[in-house]
Rosetta silent file (secondary structure, phi, psi, omega in degrees, C-alpha in Angstrom):
SEQUENCE: XXXXXXXXXXXXXXXXXXXXXXXXXXXXXXXXXXXXXXXXXXXXXXXXXXXXXXXXXXXXXXXXXXXXXXXXXXXXXX
SCORE:     score description
SCORE:     0.000 S_00000001
   1 L     0.000  -46.100 -179.359   22.186  -48.966  -93.040 S_00000001
   2 H   -61.877  -42.557 -178.341   20.676  -50.102  -96.359 S_00000001
   3 H   -64.167  -42.409 -179.078   20.943  -46.635  -97.894 S_00000001
   4 H   -69.424  -35.230  176.865   24.597  -46.218  -96.940 S_00000001
   5 H   -64.263  -39.535  177.205   25.407  -49.692  -98.248 S_00000001
   6 H   -66.815  -41.928  179.265   23.795  -48.803 -101.587 S_00000001
   7 H   -63.575  -41.247  178.617   25.657  -45.490 -101.724 S_00000001
   8 H   -64.748  -33.875  178.197   28.967  -47.213 -100.996 S_00000001
   9 H   -65.170  -32.530 -179.802   28.315  -49.678 -103.802 S_00000001
  10 H   -80.461  -38.811 -174.847   27.971  -46.737 -106.191 S_00000001
  11 L  -152.153   80.961 -170.862   30.894  -44.628 -104.935 S_00000001
  12 L   -67.576  -16.229 -179.318   32.934  -46.282 -102.164 S_00000001
  13 L  -109.943    6.800  179.341   35.466  -43.456 -101.751 S_00000001
  14 L   -63.002  129.408 -176.954   33.054  -40.505 -101.838 S_00000001
  15 H   -57.232  -42.489 -176.032   33.786  -38.255  -98.858 S_00000001
  16 H   -74.462  -33.009  174.662   30.148  -37.662  -98.006 S_00000001
  17 H   -64.031  -45.545  178.678   29.245  -41.321  -98.299 S_00000001
  18 H   -63.938  -39.597  179.414   32.111  -42.162  -95.952 S_00000001
  19 H   -59.397  -47.360  179.814   31.087  -39.359  -93.575 S_00000001
  20 H   -67.444  -36.309  177.983   27.558  -40.723  -93.278 S_00000001
  21 H   -60.640  -42.179  179.214   28.913  -44.263  -92.964 S_00000001
  22 H   -62.187  -36.406  177.956   31.012  -43.227  -89.957 S_00000001
  23 H   -67.492  -41.017  178.342   27.883  -41.742  -88.383 S_00000001
  24 H   -63.523  -46.090 -179.923   25.898  -44.926  -89.031 S_00000001
  25 H   -62.446  -40.099  177.229   28.665  -47.082  -87.582 S_00000001
  26 H   -63.086  -42.560  178.894   28.883  -44.855  -84.508 S_00000001
  27 H   -63.554  -31.005  177.568   25.120  -45.089  -84.017 S_00000001
  28 L   -83.192    1.493 -177.002   25.442  -48.872  -84.239 S_00000001
  29 L    62.195   27.803  172.490   28.217  -48.635  -81.606 S_00000001
  30 L   -94.891   74.381 -172.053   30.693  -50.072  -84.097 S_00000001
  31 H   -68.766  -36.671  177.765   33.334  -47.614  -82.983 S_00000001
  32 H   -65.048  -39.672  175.871   36.310  -49.362  -84.552 S_00000001
  33 H   -61.374  -41.446  178.438   34.502  -49.375  -87.878 S_00000001
  34 H   -63.549  -40.633  177.979   33.782  -45.658  -87.486 S_00000001
  35 H   -64.321  -41.209  179.264   37.454  -44.978  -86.731 S_00000001
  36 H   -61.110  -42.671  179.316   38.528  -46.957  -89.791 S_00000001
  37 H   -66.238  -43.297  178.155   36.197  -44.929  -92.003 S_00000001
  38 H   -61.138  -36.778  176.492   37.385  -41.648  -90.500 S_00000001
  39 H   -62.089  -37.408  176.961   40.972  -42.681  -91.239 S_00000001
  40 H   -64.336  -40.714 -179.806   39.999  -43.158  -94.890 S_00000001
  41 H   -69.234  -42.917  179.941   38.488  -39.688  -95.006 S_00000001
  42 H   -61.135  -35.785  177.112   41.467  -38.123  -93.232 S_00000001
  43 H   -61.284  -33.070  179.061   43.766  -39.718  -95.803 S_00000001
  44 H   -82.326  -34.162 -175.447   41.819  -37.831  -98.477 S_00000001
  45 L  -135.129   71.840 -174.289   41.446  -34.541  -96.579 S_00000001
  46 L   -67.034  -12.159 -178.545   44.184  -34.301  -93.922 S_00000001
  47 L  -105.524   16.397  176.853   43.531  -30.610  -93.263 S_00000001
  48 L   -92.912  105.774 -176.826   39.851  -30.839  -92.385 S_00000001
  49 H   -58.056  -36.329 -178.537   39.654  -30.091  -88.675 S_00000001
  50 H   -56.094  -33.682 -178.071   36.124  -31.497  -88.405 S_00000001
  51 H   -67.087  -40.582  178.753   37.429  -34.975  -89.155 S_00000001
  52 H   -69.272  -38.187  177.315   39.843  -34.956  -86.215 S_00000001
  53 H   -63.378  -42.446  178.483   37.150  -33.583  -83.948 S_00000001
  54 H   -63.606  -41.775  178.963   34.792  -36.361  -85.076 S_00000001
  55 H   -63.884  -38.739  175.011   37.471  -38.970  -84.486 S_00000001
  56 H   -61.159  -36.065  177.361   37.985  -37.559  -81.004 S_00000001
  57 H   -64.254  -35.807  177.294   34.262  -37.971  -80.425 S_00000001
  58 H   -67.821  -42.014  177.068   34.502  -41.648  -81.266 S_00000001
  59 H   -63.594  -34.213  175.798   37.369  -42.046  -78.805 S_00000001
  60 H   -62.852  -41.180  177.881   35.252  -40.271  -76.205 S_00000001
  61 H   -64.716  -28.461  177.156   32.508  -42.850  -76.807 S_00000001
  62 L   -82.694    5.029 -178.496   35.150  -45.547  -76.271 S_00000001
  63 L    60.584   42.402  176.473   35.924  -43.935  -72.893 S_00000001
  64 L  -120.606   72.004 -172.217   39.409  -42.959  -74.026 S_00000001
  65 H   -62.983  -31.818  179.740   39.460  -39.293  -73.009 S_00000001
  66 H   -66.373  -42.699  177.086   43.208  -38.775  -73.475 S_00000001
  67 H   -65.554  -40.410  178.672   43.045  -39.920  -77.095 S_00000001
  68 H   -60.872  -45.568 -178.286   39.921  -37.825  -77.628 S_00000001
  69 H   -62.568  -42.496  179.741   41.597  -34.739  -76.210 S_00000001
  70 H   -59.318  -45.273 -179.335   44.692  -35.165  -78.432 S_00000001
  71 H   -69.054  -37.673  179.907   42.578  -35.373  -81.571 S_00000001
  72 H   -71.853  -31.692  172.234   40.387  -32.479  -80.597 S_00000001
  73 H   -67.600  -36.897  176.555   43.481  -30.371  -79.867 S_00000001
  74 H   -63.022  -39.292  177.104   44.783  -31.371  -83.297 S_00000001
  75 H   -61.176  -44.316  179.609   41.507  -30.130  -84.788 S_00000001
  76 H   -64.381  -35.706 -179.791   41.941  -26.803  -83.038 S_00000001
  77 H   -65.927  -31.940  179.149   45.519  -26.514  -84.285 S_00000001
  78 L   -70.968    0.000    0.000   44.321  -26.861  -87.871 S_00000001
């Protein structure tokens, strides 16, 4: 958590910093925070299938399988 906070202070919109932040938030079970971060990354890279798949994984953790499936199908379509 401390390392990602320091990295964000240096470069708050860096894709890789945001990617790791979403992982940290997911590990902390802050799923809404992880979704918010993934939305920021998707805004920067809308054609990266991995991002939609990751977002689907967060919805799966939230026990929202229909939303997860839609996002993971979107990843496959890309």
